[in-house]
Amino acid sequence: MIARREPSPLARTTTGFLFVAMVCWIFADIAISTADPWREFGLLLKGIVTPDFYSTNSLGLALAYTLAFALLGVALANIFGFGLALIFHSRTVRVGCAFIRSIHELFWALIFLQMFGLSPLTGVLAIAIPYAGIIAKVYAEILEEADQRPLSAIPVGAGRASTFLFVRLPDAWAHFRNYSMYRLECGLRSSAVLGFIGLPTLGFHLETAFKEGYYSEVSALLILFYLVIATMRIWMKKPLLPVYLVAAAAILPWGVAFSWSNVSRFFTVDIVPYPLRVGGDGSIAAFGDWLVMMLFDQAWPGMVATFQLTMIALVATGFLTLIFFPLISPLLLGRAARTGGHTFLVIVRSTPEYILAFVLLNLWGPSMLPAIVALSLHNAAIIGHLIGRYTETVQLRLDAVKGANRYFYEVLPRVYRPMLALLFYRWEVILRETAILGILGIATLGFYVDSAFADLRFDRALLLILITAMLNICVDTISRSIRSRLRLQTTLEQR
Amino acid sequence: MKFRTILVAAAVIALPVLSATQANAAEGFVFTAIPDQDESQLRKRFDKVAKYLSKTLSTKVEYVPVKSYSAAVTAFRNNQVQLAWFGGLSGVRARGLVKGSKAIAQGKADPNFETYFIANASTGLTLSKEFPKEIAGKTFTFGSKGSTSGRLMPEFHIRKAFGKVPQQVFSRVGFSGNHSRTVALVQSGAYEVGATNFKVWKKGIKNGTIDPKKVRVIWKTPGYPDYNWSIRGDVDKTFGQGFAEKVQSALISMKDPDLLSSFPRASFIPAKNSDYAPIKDTAKLLGLID
C-alpha cells in the first residue's frame, strides 16, 4: 500500500480559499432581479455598434479634463512617492503609506469635495494621494531589489548623495519609468471614474448617458476612452511631459472659490461625531450609543458583505484567469487566435471595474452578481495577460503532449505558482474595489459610506472609511504572510 | 537632466495649486439645481434660466451642474453657489448648514406637492384610495437617497403603513438616482414598484415618454411642501443691499412658459423657511437628519 502523501501547503491554501468562497457563495445574493435583462442588453449592443460622437455636450473638454486630472495627479504622486520611497525604511512612513493607499480614490474625492468643492484640487489630490502611497511602496521595493554590484565598485569616501544619484538611481530609473507609465494608465481610469461623483471627466457624461439609456453616446465615450489608453505609448513621450503638464494645469478651471475655513471646518466640526459636536450632559454616553449603532447597524453588515464579495470575486478571478491566459499563450494557441485574445484582454482590462459593474447592474439589477462578474473579468484579464506573457518564456520539450493534456499537465503546473502569487497580490486591490462598488447600490461598505455622504453626515462617512481602510490593511498583511509562507513571488514587471 | 524635468514638473504643478489657494470667490452670481430628472438635459434646462436671471438682475449669472443632491448642498454651503433650486429635504439641510440663508421662492405646486407610487403593469395593481399594502414583498425603488418626493415622503408612508423599515417590507430596495429614472426602471420591470415625483410623472405622460400600458400610478400621497429656491444670507453683503429681494422678485416674475417648463412649474410664488418645518420634522423622525 502506498502511504498517503500530506497535501502540499499550496494545495491546502487553495482548498481553504475555495472552501471559504463556496460558503460565501451559498449566502450571497446573486439573483437577477430585472424582468427582461436581455432586452436592455440588446439595446446596449445596438448602441455599441452605432456610436454617436456628437450628442455629448463639450465632449472634447471632458476628454481634456480626464487627461489633465490623470497627468497632474500621477505626476504629483510620482514626486511624493519618490520622496517617500527614499525614507521608506521608517516605520511611520511605511504605515502612513499603507494607510493612504488603503483608501480608494473615490473616497478621497468624496472627502475633498467637502473641503474644496468641485475645484480641480479635488480631482488632482484624489488621484495623487493614494497613488503616492502605492508608488512609494513599489519604488522602495525597486530600489531594494536593484542590482547591488555597482555599490561595491564605488570609491571610498563617495558621498551619500552622489552614491545615490550615480550608482543606485540609474539602475532603478528604467523601472520607475515603466511603472509610471502603468500608473498613468491607472490614473486615466481613475480620472474617468471620478466623473461618476461629479468631476467634469468622461465618467460624468458616461454615467448620465447610461442612466438615461443613451447607449450610442455611451459607446462613443467608451471608444474615446479606449483610444486614449491604447495610444498612450505613442503620445506619452518624455520631452513632451512638461508641455503636457503645463497644458493640463492651464486648462483646469482653478477659479473655483477656495477657502481655508471650509477646510478647517471639515476637520474641526464636520467629522466630529454628532453627539460630541452637540456636547452637553451625557454626550459621552450618547457617543457610546452612536458608536454601537454605527458598528452594528452599518459597519458590521457592510464588512460582512464586503468580505463575502471579495472572497467570491477572488476565487472567480482565479478560475477566469485559467481560461484567459491560454488566449495569448504561444504554447497553446496559434498566432491569429492570439491576436484576437490580446484584443479581448486589452479591452476588458482597460475598462474600469467600476464602469463594468455599473453596466451589469443596469442589466441585471442590484445583487452581488454584477459585481462578481465585473471584478473577476477585469482582474482575470490583468492576471491572464501577465501569465500569458510569462508562458512565452516557458520552454517545453519538443515531444511534449498537445491539446488538453498539454494545458493540464505541462502548462498549468508551471504557471500555477506565479498565478497564485498575482492573485494574492491583487486580493487587496479587489477588496478596495469591492468596498467602492457599494456606491452603485450593492450593500458593501461603500453603500453605507455613500449614504452617509448623501445625508451630509461626514462623521459617519469618515468612521466607515477608516474601518474600510483597516479591513484593507488586514487583508494586505494576511496576503503578504501567505505569499511569504508559500514563497510566492511577483516580479517587478507584474506589479 | 532627469531632475530638471522633475523640477519643472514640480513648479508647473505648484503654481496653479498656489494660485488656487489665493483665488477669491468666483466672480459673478452662481446657482445650481438638484439633478432630479433628465440629467442629460440639465444644462439645456438651466442655462436659459441663467440667461434670464443675468438679464433681469443685470449681473453675470452662471449655472453649474452637479451630480447629486448632496453635492448641491455642499456647493451652497461652501459658497461656490449662492442660490439653488432645492428639494424640500435638501433645502432644509442646506439652510441648516448656512446661517442666515433663506427660502425665497417655490413653485405654485410646491406647497401641496405629491408623491406617486407607481407599479409595473405585470403586478396587476391599480389605483387605490388606500395605501396599497399589496406592495409588501415586491421589489421597490426610491429616487435619490436625498430626495423629498422620491425618498423621504414615500419612506414615511411605508413605515406608517407597515410599522417596519422599507428593507424589511420589500424583497429588494434600490435607489434609482432620480425621478425620471425611477419611472424608466419600473416601466422596464427592473423594479415592480417605485415612488416618484408627481410633476415628473405628469410631464412624462404629456411628452409620451411614459407608456401607461406598462406602468401606472397605484397611490397618491397626501400633499406636503417640497421644492424651493434658497439663497445664502451673505448675498446682500457681496452683491449689494437688497440683492436677495431682487432675486426673489426676478424668480416670481418669471413668466416665460419655456423657462418655467424647465422645472416644470406653472409659476413661482414667495416662500419662507418655516414653510418647510413639516419636512424637517419628518426627516428627524426617520433619522435622516440628526
PDB file of N, CA and C in Angstrom, chain A residues 98-184:
ATOM      1  N   ALA A  98       0.789  52.794   3.745  1.00  0.00           N
ATOM      2  CA  ALA A  98      -0.206  51.718   3.703  1.00  0.00           C
ATOM      3  C   ALA A  98      -1.590  52.299   3.951  1.00  0.00           C
ATOM      4  N   PHE A  99      -1.647  53.275   4.849  1.00  0.00           N
ATOM      5  CA  PHE A  99      -2.934  53.864   5.182  1.00  0.00           C
ATOM      6  C   PHE A  99      -3.504  54.682   4.019  1.00  0.00           C
ATOM      7  N   ILE A 100      -2.694  55.567   3.437  1.00  0.00           N
ATOM      8  CA  ILE A 100      -3.274  56.423   2.389  1.00  0.00           C
ATOM      9  C   ILE A 100      -3.628  55.624   1.140  1.00  0.00           C
ATOM     10  N   ARG A 101      -2.930  54.519   0.899  1.00  0.00           N
ATOM     11  CA  ARG A 101      -3.295  53.768  -0.303  1.00  0.00           C
ATOM     12  C   ARG A 101      -4.451  52.805  -0.035  1.00  0.00           C
ATOM     13  N   SER A 102      -4.790  52.605   1.253  1.00  0.00           N
ATOM     14  CA  SER A 102      -5.907  51.702   1.536  1.00  0.00           C
ATOM     15  C   SER A 102      -7.248  52.398   1.332  1.00  0.00           C
ATOM     16  N   ILE A 103      -7.233  53.695   1.122  1.00  0.00           N
ATOM     17  CA  ILE A 103      -8.484  54.430   0.870  1.00  0.00           C
ATOM     18  C   ILE A 103      -8.607  54.695  -0.624  1.00  0.00           C
ATOM     19  N   HIS A 104      -9.687  54.256  -1.185  1.00  0.00           N
ATOM     20  CA  HIS A 104      -9.901  54.343  -2.632  1.00  0.00           C
ATOM     21  C   HIS A 104      -9.985  55.799  -3.096  1.00  0.00           C
ATOM     22  N   GLU A 105      -9.549  56.039  -4.346  1.00  0.00           N
ATOM     23  CA  GLU A 105      -9.542  57.425  -4.832  1.00  0.00           C
ATOM     24  C   GLU A 105     -10.940  58.045  -4.861  1.00  0.00           C
ATOM     25  N   LEU A 106     -11.978  57.228  -5.029  1.00  0.00           N
ATOM     26  CA  LEU A 106     -13.338  57.790  -4.994  1.00  0.00           C
ATOM     27  C   LEU A 106     -13.692  58.297  -3.591  1.00  0.00           C
ATOM     28  N   PHE A 107     -13.253  57.546  -2.583  1.00  0.00           N
ATOM     29  CA  PHE A 107     -13.491  58.010  -1.211  1.00  0.00           C
ATOM     30  C   PHE A 107     -12.720  59.296  -0.941  1.00  0.00           C
ATOM     31  N   TRP A 108     -11.449  59.329  -1.393  1.00  0.00           N
ATOM     32  CA  TRP A 108     -10.673  60.562  -1.243  1.00  0.00           C
ATOM     33  C   TRP A 108     -11.411  61.721  -1.909  1.00  0.00           C
ATOM     34  N   ALA A 109     -11.926  61.471  -3.098  1.00  0.00           N
ATOM     35  CA  ALA A 109     -12.607  62.541  -3.829  1.00  0.00           C
ATOM     36  C   ALA A 109     -13.844  63.004  -3.063  1.00  0.00           C
ATOM     37  N   LEU A 110     -14.592  62.069  -2.500  1.00  0.00           N
ATOM     38  CA  LEU A 110     -15.784  62.452  -1.739  1.00  0.00           C
ATOM     39  C   LEU A 110     -15.392  63.317  -0.541  1.00  0.00           C
ATOM     40  N   ILE A 111     -14.256  62.986   0.075  1.00  0.00           N
ATOM     41  CA  ILE A 111     -13.789  63.793   1.209  1.00  0.00           C
ATOM     42  C   ILE A 111     -13.384  65.194   0.729  1.00  0.00           C
ATOM     43  N   PHE A 112     -12.573  65.226  -0.346  1.00  0.00           N
ATOM     44  CA  PHE A 112     -12.086  66.529  -0.820  1.00  0.00           C
ATOM     45  C   PHE A 112     -13.205  67.411  -1.363  1.00  0.00           C
ATOM     46  N   LEU A 113     -14.259  66.773  -1.856  1.00  0.00           N
ATOM     47  CA  LEU A 113     -15.404  67.551  -2.331  1.00  0.00           C
ATOM     48  C   LEU A 113     -15.947  68.438  -1.223  1.00  0.00           C
ATOM     49  N   GLN A 114     -15.881  67.931   0.006  1.00  0.00           N
ATOM     50  CA  GLN A 114     -16.410  68.713   1.117  1.00  0.00           C
ATOM     51  C   GLN A 114     -15.524  69.915   1.406  1.00  0.00           C
ATOM     52  N   MET A 115     -14.215  69.746   1.173  1.00  0.00           N
ATOM     53  CA  MET A 115     -13.293  70.830   1.508  1.00  0.00           C
ATOM     54  C   MET A 115     -13.124  71.815   0.356  1.00  0.00           C
ATOM     55  N   PHE A 116     -12.945  71.282  -0.844  1.00  0.00           N
ATOM     56  CA  PHE A 116     -12.615  72.151  -1.974  1.00  0.00           C
ATOM     57  C   PHE A 116     -13.768  72.300  -2.951  1.00  0.00           C
ATOM     58  N   GLY A 117     -14.848  71.555  -2.745  1.00  0.00           N
ATOM     59  CA  GLY A 117     -15.942  71.589  -3.707  1.00  0.00           C
ATOM     60  C   GLY A 117     -15.485  71.035  -5.037  1.00  0.00           C
ATOM     61  N   LEU A 118     -16.079  71.530  -6.122  1.00  0.00           N
ATOM     62  CA  LEU A 118     -15.756  70.992  -7.438  1.00  0.00           C
ATOM     63  C   LEU A 118     -14.501  71.651  -8.016  1.00  0.00           C
ATOM     64  N   SER A 119     -13.567  72.015  -7.159  1.00  0.00           N
ATOM     65  CA  SER A 119     -12.313  72.590  -7.638  1.00  0.00           C
ATOM     66  C   SER A 119     -11.433  71.476  -8.196  1.00  0.00           C
ATOM     67  N   PRO A 120     -10.536  71.814  -9.152  1.00  0.00           N
ATOM     68  CA  PRO A 120      -9.635  70.793  -9.696  1.00  0.00           C
ATOM     69  C   PRO A 120      -8.785  70.127  -8.622  1.00  0.00           C
ATOM     70  N   LEU A 121      -8.549  70.850  -7.519  1.00  0.00           N
ATOM     71  CA  LEU A 121      -7.774  70.262  -6.430  1.00  0.00           C
ATOM     72  C   LEU A 121      -8.365  68.932  -5.987  1.00  0.00           C
ATOM     73  N   THR A 122      -9.692  68.870  -5.950  1.00  0.00           N
ATOM     74  CA  THR A 122     -10.372  67.655  -5.522  1.00  0.00           C
ATOM     75  C   THR A 122      -9.927  66.469  -6.363  1.00  0.00           C
ATOM     76  N   GLY A 123      -9.970  66.637  -7.688  1.00  0.00           N
ATOM     77  CA  GLY A 123      -9.634  65.533  -8.575  1.00  0.00           C
ATOM     78  C   GLY A 123      -8.156  65.198  -8.545  1.00  0.00           C
ATOM     79  N   VAL A 124      -7.319  66.234  -8.552  1.00  0.00           N
ATOM     80  CA  VAL A 124      -5.875  66.003  -8.600  1.00  0.00           C
ATOM     81  C   VAL A 124      -5.413  65.304  -7.322  1.00  0.00           C
ATOM     82  N   LEU A 125      -5.865  65.800  -6.181  1.00  0.00           N
ATOM     83  CA  LEU A 125      -5.429  65.208  -4.916  1.00  0.00           C
ATOM     84  C   LEU A 125      -6.018  63.815  -4.719  1.00  0.00           C
ATOM     85  N   ALA A 126      -7.256  63.601  -5.181  1.00  0.00           N
ATOM     86  CA  ALA A 126      -7.884  62.288  -5.005  1.00  0.00           C
ATOM     87  C   ALA A 126      -7.066  61.217  -5.717  1.00  0.00           C
ATOM     88  N   ILE A 127      -6.429  61.585  -6.821  1.00  0.00           N
ATOM     89  CA  ILE A 127      -5.568  60.625  -7.517  1.00  0.00           C
ATOM     90  C   ILE A 127      -4.175  60.622  -6.884  1.00  0.00           C
ATOM     91  N   ALA A 128      -3.649  61.814  -6.601  1.00  0.00           N
ATOM     92  CA  ALA A 128      -2.256  61.926  -6.158  1.00  0.00           C
ATOM     93  C   ALA A 128      -2.011  61.227  -4.825  1.00  0.00           C
ATOM     94  N   ILE A 129      -2.929  61.353  -3.885  1.00  0.00           N
ATOM     95  CA  ILE A 129      -2.641  60.837  -2.540  1.00  0.00           C
ATOM     96  C   ILE A 129      -2.567  59.309  -2.474  1.00  0.00           C
ATOM     97  N   PRO A 130      -3.632  58.588  -2.899  1.00  0.00           N
ATOM     98  CA  PRO A 130      -3.488  57.130  -2.825  1.00  0.00           C
ATOM     99  C   PRO A 130      -2.370  56.610  -3.732  1.00  0.00           C
ATOM    100  N   TYR A 131      -2.187  57.256  -4.878  1.00  0.00           N
ATOM    101  CA  TYR A 131      -1.138  56.807  -5.802  1.00  0.00           C
ATOM    102  C   TYR A 131       0.247  57.028  -5.206  1.00  0.00           C
ATOM    103  N   ALA A 132       0.423  58.125  -4.452  1.00  0.00           N
ATOM    104  CA  ALA A 132       1.719  58.364  -3.824  1.00  0.00           C
ATOM    105  C   ALA A 132       2.042  57.214  -2.873  1.00  0.00           C
ATOM    106  N   GLY A 133       1.024  56.739  -2.154  1.00  0.00           N
ATOM    107  CA  GLY A 133       1.227  55.621  -1.235  1.00  0.00           C
ATOM    108  C   GLY A 133       1.643  54.354  -1.961  1.00  0.00           C
ATOM    109  N   ILE A 134       1.007  54.112  -3.112  1.00  0.00           N
ATOM    110  CA  ILE A 134       1.329  52.905  -3.886  1.00  0.00           C
ATOM    111  C   ILE A 134       2.731  53.037  -4.486  1.00  0.00           C
ATOM    112  N   ILE A 135       2.979  54.221  -5.088  1.00  0.00           N
ATOM    113  CA  ILE A 135       4.255  54.428  -5.773  1.00  0.00           C
ATOM    114  C   ILE A 135       5.420  54.345  -4.789  1.00  0.00           C
ATOM    115  N   ALA A 136       5.231  54.913  -3.596  1.00  0.00           N
ATOM    116  CA  ALA A 136       6.292  54.868  -2.595  1.00  0.00           C
ATOM    117  C   ALA A 136       6.696  53.425  -2.316  1.00  0.00           C
ATOM    118  N   LYS A 137       5.690  52.583  -2.152  1.00  0.00           N
ATOM    119  CA  LYS A 137       5.973  51.188  -1.823  1.00  0.00           C
ATOM    120  C   LYS A 137       6.711  50.498  -2.971  1.00  0.00           C
ATOM    121  N   VAL A 138       6.186  50.682  -4.188  1.00  0.00           N
ATOM    122  CA  VAL A 138       6.791  49.995  -5.327  1.00  0.00           C
ATOM    123  C   VAL A 138       8.202  50.517  -5.599  1.00  0.00           C
ATOM    124  N   TYR A 139       8.390  51.836  -5.529  1.00  0.00           N
ATOM    125  CA  TYR A 139       9.720  52.392  -5.776  1.00  0.00           C
ATOM    126  C   TYR A 139      10.712  51.911  -4.712  1.00  0.00           C
ATOM    127  N   ALA A 140      10.234  51.852  -3.466  1.00  0.00           N
ATOM    128  CA  ALA A 140      11.118  51.376  -2.402  1.00  0.00           C
ATOM    129  C   ALA A 140      11.544  49.941  -2.691  1.00  0.00           C
ATOM    130  N   GLU A 141      10.603  49.119  -3.144  1.00  0.00           N
ATOM    131  CA  GLU A 141      10.939  47.723  -3.476  1.00  0.00           C
ATOM    132  C   GLU A 141      11.916  47.664  -4.640  1.00  0.00           C
ATOM    133  N   ILE A 142      11.696  48.554  -5.634  1.00  0.00           N
ATOM    134  CA  ILE A 142      12.600  48.567  -6.796  1.00  0.00           C
ATOM    135  C   ILE A 142      14.022  48.906  -6.348  1.00  0.00           C
ATOM    136  N   LEU A 143      14.129  49.931  -5.493  1.00  0.00           N
ATOM    137  CA  LEU A 143      15.462  50.334  -5.017  1.00  0.00           C
ATOM    138  C   LEU A 143      16.116  49.205  -4.233  1.00  0.00           C
ATOM    139  N   GLU A 144      15.296  48.509  -3.442  1.00  0.00           N
ATOM    140  CA  GLU A 144      15.803  47.437  -2.604  1.00  0.00           C
ATOM    141  C   GLU A 144      16.294  46.260  -3.443  1.00  0.00           C
ATOM    142  N   GLU A 145      15.547  45.973  -4.520  1.00  0.00           N
ATOM    143  CA  GLU A 145      15.881  44.795  -5.311  1.00  0.00           C
ATOM    144  C   GLU A 145      16.856  45.103  -6.435  1.00  0.00           C
ATOM    145  N   ALA A 146      17.266  46.369  -6.526  1.00  0.00           N
ATOM    146  CA  ALA A 146      18.172  46.739  -7.610  1.00  0.00           C
ATOM    147  C   ALA A 146      19.511  46.007  -7.452  1.00  0.00           C
ATOM    148  N   ASP A 147      20.200  45.904  -8.561  1.00  0.00           N
ATOM    149  CA  ASP A 147      21.498  45.236  -8.585  1.00  0.00           C
ATOM    150  C   ASP A 147      22.453  45.909  -7.589  1.00  0.00           C
ATOM    151  N   GLN A 148      22.998  45.132  -6.643  1.00  0.00           N
ATOM    152  CA  GLN A 148      23.843  45.710  -5.603  1.00  0.00           C
ATOM    153  C   GLN A 148      25.312  45.788  -6.028  1.00  0.00           C
ATOM    154  N   ARG A 149      25.661  45.151  -7.155  1.00  0.00           N
ATOM    155  CA  ARG A 149      27.087  45.060  -7.511  1.00  0.00           C
ATOM    156  C   ARG A 149      27.759  46.422  -7.728  1.00  0.00           C
ATOM    157  N   PRO A 150      27.082  47.365  -8.401  1.00  0.00           N
ATOM    158  CA  PRO A 150      27.754  48.659  -8.608  1.00  0.00           C
ATOM    159  C   PRO A 150      28.180  49.297  -7.294  1.00  0.00           C
ATOM    160  N   LEU A 151      27.419  49.010  -6.210  1.00  0.00           N
ATOM    161  CA  LEU A 151      27.725  49.618  -4.918  1.00  0.00           C
ATOM    162  C   LEU A 151      29.133  49.259  -4.455  1.00  0.00           C
ATOM    163  N   SER A 152      29.542  48.020  -4.764  1.00  0.00           N
ATOM    164  CA  SER A 152      30.857  47.589  -4.284  1.00  0.00           C
ATOM    165  C   SER A 152      31.979  48.215  -5.102  1.00  0.00           C
ATOM    166  N   ALA A 153      31.623  48.841  -6.209  1.00  0.00           N
ATOM    167  CA  ALA A 153      32.653  49.412  -7.070  1.00  0.00           C
ATOM    168  C   ALA A 153      32.937  50.880  -6.783  1.00  0.00           C
ATOM    169  N   ILE A 154      32.153  51.481  -5.901  1.00  0.00           N
ATOM    170  CA  ILE A 154      32.373  52.923  -5.704  1.00  0.00           C
ATOM    171  C   ILE A 154      33.596  53.175  -4.838  1.00  0.00           C
ATOM    172  N   PRO A 155      34.288  54.271  -5.122  1.00  0.00           N
ATOM    173  CA  PRO A 155      35.496  54.570  -4.353  1.00  0.00           C
ATOM    174  C   PRO A 155      35.158  54.937  -2.914  1.00  0.00           C
ATOM    175  N   VAL A 156      36.094  54.712  -2.041  1.00  0.00           N
ATOM    176  CA  VAL A 156      35.904  55.067  -0.635  1.00  0.00           C
ATOM    177  C   VAL A 156      35.721  56.580  -0.536  1.00  0.00           C
ATOM    178  N   GLY A 157      34.820  57.002   0.331  1.00  0.00           N
ATOM    179  CA  GLY A 157      34.657  58.439   0.541  1.00  0.00           C
ATOM    180  C   GLY A 157      33.618  59.082  -0.341  1.00  0.00           C
ATOM    181  N   ALA A 158      32.984  58.292  -1.216  1.00  0.00           N
ATOM    182  CA  ALA A 158      31.927  58.871  -2.048  1.00  0.00           C
ATOM    183  C   ALA A 158      30.764  59.283  -1.155  1.00  0.00           C
ATOM    184  N   GLY A 159      30.222  60.455  -1.415  1.00  0.00           N
ATOM    185  CA  GLY A 159      29.141  60.961  -0.578  1.00  0.00           C
ATOM    186  C   GLY A 159      27.852  60.160  -0.793  1.00  0.00           C
ATOM    187  N   ARG A 160      26.944  60.290   0.153  1.00  0.00           N
ATOM    188  CA  ARG A 160      25.689  59.542   0.035  1.00  0.00           C
ATOM    189  C   ARG A 160      24.885  60.008  -1.164  1.00  0.00           C
ATOM    190  N   ALA A 161      24.867  61.330  -1.359  1.00  0.00           N
ATOM    191  CA  ALA A 161      24.060  61.867  -2.457  1.00  0.00           C
ATOM    192  C   ALA A 161      24.589  61.377  -3.796  1.00  0.00           C
ATOM    193  N   SER A 162      25.905  61.456  -3.981  1.00  0.00           N
ATOM    194  CA  SER A 162      26.414  61.044  -5.285  1.00  0.00           C
ATOM    195  C   SER A 162      26.322  59.536  -5.455  1.00  0.00           C
ATOM    196  N   THR A 163      26.469  58.777  -4.358  1.00  0.00           N
ATOM    197  CA  THR A 163      26.275  57.331  -4.456  1.00  0.00           C
ATOM    198  C   THR A 163      24.874  57.041  -4.964  1.00  0.00           C
ATOM    199  N   PHE A 164      23.920  57.750  -4.369  1.00  0.00           N
ATOM    200  CA  PHE A 164      22.539  57.509  -4.765  1.00  0.00           C
ATOM    201  C   PHE A 164      22.315  57.915  -6.218  1.00  0.00           C
ATOM    202  N   LEU A 165      22.775  59.114  -6.559  1.00  0.00           N
ATOM    203  CA  LEU A 165      22.495  59.644  -7.898  1.00  0.00           C
ATOM    204  C   LEU A 165      23.170  58.845  -8.998  1.00  0.00           C
ATOM    205  N   PHE A 166      24.403  58.446  -8.765  1.00  0.00           N
ATOM    206  CA  PHE A 166      25.167  57.860  -9.864  1.00  0.00           C
ATOM    207  C   PHE A 166      25.252  56.338  -9.811  1.00  0.00           C
ATOM    208  N   VAL A 167      24.915  55.763  -8.679  1.00  0.00           N
ATOM    209  CA  VAL A 167      25.042  54.311  -8.565  1.00  0.00           C
ATOM    210  C   VAL A 167      23.689  53.615  -8.464  1.00  0.00           C
ATOM    211  N   ARG A 168      22.887  54.076  -7.519  1.00  0.00           N
ATOM    212  CA  ARG A 168      21.636  53.346  -7.297  1.00  0.00           C
ATOM    213  C   ARG A 168      20.545  53.777  -8.271  1.00  0.00           C
ATOM    214  N   LEU A 169      20.448  55.077  -8.490  1.00  0.00           N
ATOM    215  CA  LEU A 169      19.333  55.580  -9.289  1.00  0.00           C
ATOM    216  C   LEU A 169      19.325  55.100 -10.748  1.00  0.00           C
ATOM    217  N   PRO A 170      20.483  55.142 -11.454  1.00  0.00           N
ATOM    218  CA  PRO A 170      20.443  54.782 -12.877  1.00  0.00           C
ATOM    219  C   PRO A 170      19.848  53.397 -13.117  1.00  0.00           C
ATOM    220  N   ASP A 171      20.174  52.464 -12.238  1.00  0.00           N
ATOM    221  CA  ASP A 171      19.679  51.104 -12.407  1.00  0.00           C
ATOM    222  C   ASP A 171      18.167  51.049 -12.222  1.00  0.00           C
ATOM    223  N   ALA A 172      17.668  51.836 -11.253  1.00  0.00           N
ATOM    224  CA  ALA A 172      16.241  51.770 -10.934  1.00  0.00           C
ATOM    225  C   ALA A 172      15.405  52.625 -11.886  1.00  0.00           C
ATOM    226  N   TRP A 173      16.067  53.574 -12.563  1.00  0.00           N
ATOM    227  CA  TRP A 173      15.311  54.570 -13.316  1.00  0.00           C
ATOM    228  C   TRP A 173      14.383  53.963 -14.361  1.00  0.00           C
ATOM    229  N   ALA A 174      14.894  52.987 -15.108  1.00  0.00           N
ATOM    230  CA  ALA A 174      14.077  52.371 -16.158  1.00  0.00           C
ATOM    231  C   ALA A 174      12.816  51.737 -15.566  1.00  0.00           C
ATOM    232  N   HIS A 175      13.017  51.117 -14.399  1.00  0.00           N
ATOM    233  CA  HIS A 175      11.853  50.517 -13.727  1.00  0.00           C
ATOM    234  C   HIS A 175      10.854  51.591 -13.325  1.00  0.00           C
ATOM    235  N   PHE A 176      11.382  52.696 -12.787  1.00  0.00           N
ATOM    236  CA  PHE A 176      10.497  53.795 -12.388  1.00  0.00           C
ATOM    237  C   PHE A 176       9.673  54.271 -13.577  1.00  0.00           C
ATOM    238  N   ARG A 177      10.389  54.402 -14.727  1.00  0.00           N
ATOM    239  CA  ARG A 177       9.701  54.950 -15.891  1.00  0.00           C
ATOM    240  C   ARG A 177       8.589  54.012 -16.358  1.00  0.00           C
ATOM    241  N   ASN A 178       8.937  52.703 -16.420  1.00  0.00           N
ATOM    242  CA  ASN A 178       7.913  51.738 -16.825  1.00  0.00           C
ATOM    243  C   ASN A 178       6.724  51.765 -15.887  1.00  0.00           C
ATOM    244  N   TYR A 179       7.046  51.794 -14.592  1.00  0.00           N
ATOM    245  CA  TYR A 179       5.962  51.761 -13.629  1.00  0.00           C
ATOM    246  C   TYR A 179       5.108  53.021 -13.716  1.00  0.00           C
ATOM    247  N   SER A 180       5.750  54.177 -13.961  1.00  0.00           N
ATOM    248  CA  SER A 180       4.987  55.425 -14.081  1.00  0.00           C
ATOM    249  C   SER A 180       4.003  55.351 -15.235  1.00  0.00           C
ATOM    250  N   MET A 181       4.432  54.719 -16.323  1.00  0.00           N
ATOM    251  CA  MET A 181       3.538  54.578 -17.469  1.00  0.00           C
ATOM    252  C   MET A 181       2.309  53.766 -17.076  1.00  0.00           C
ATOM    253  N   TYR A 182       2.566  52.675 -16.349  1.00  0.00           N
ATOM    254  CA  TYR A 182       1.446  51.849 -15.911  1.00  0.00           C
ATOM    255  C   TYR A 182       0.532  52.632 -14.976  1.00  0.00           C
ATOM    256  N   ARG A 183       1.147  53.412 -14.086  1.00  0.00           N
ATOM    257  CA  ARG A 183       0.345  54.223 -13.152  1.00  0.00           C
ATOM    258  C   ARG A 183      -0.493  55.255 -13.902  1.00  0.00           C
ATOM    259  N   LEU A 184       0.086  55.793 -14.978  1.00  0.00           N
ATOM    260  CA  LEU A 184      -0.661  56.789 -15.744  1.00  0.00           C
ATOM    261  C   LEU A 184      -1.903  56.148 -16.360  1.00  0.00           C
TER     262      LEU A 184
END
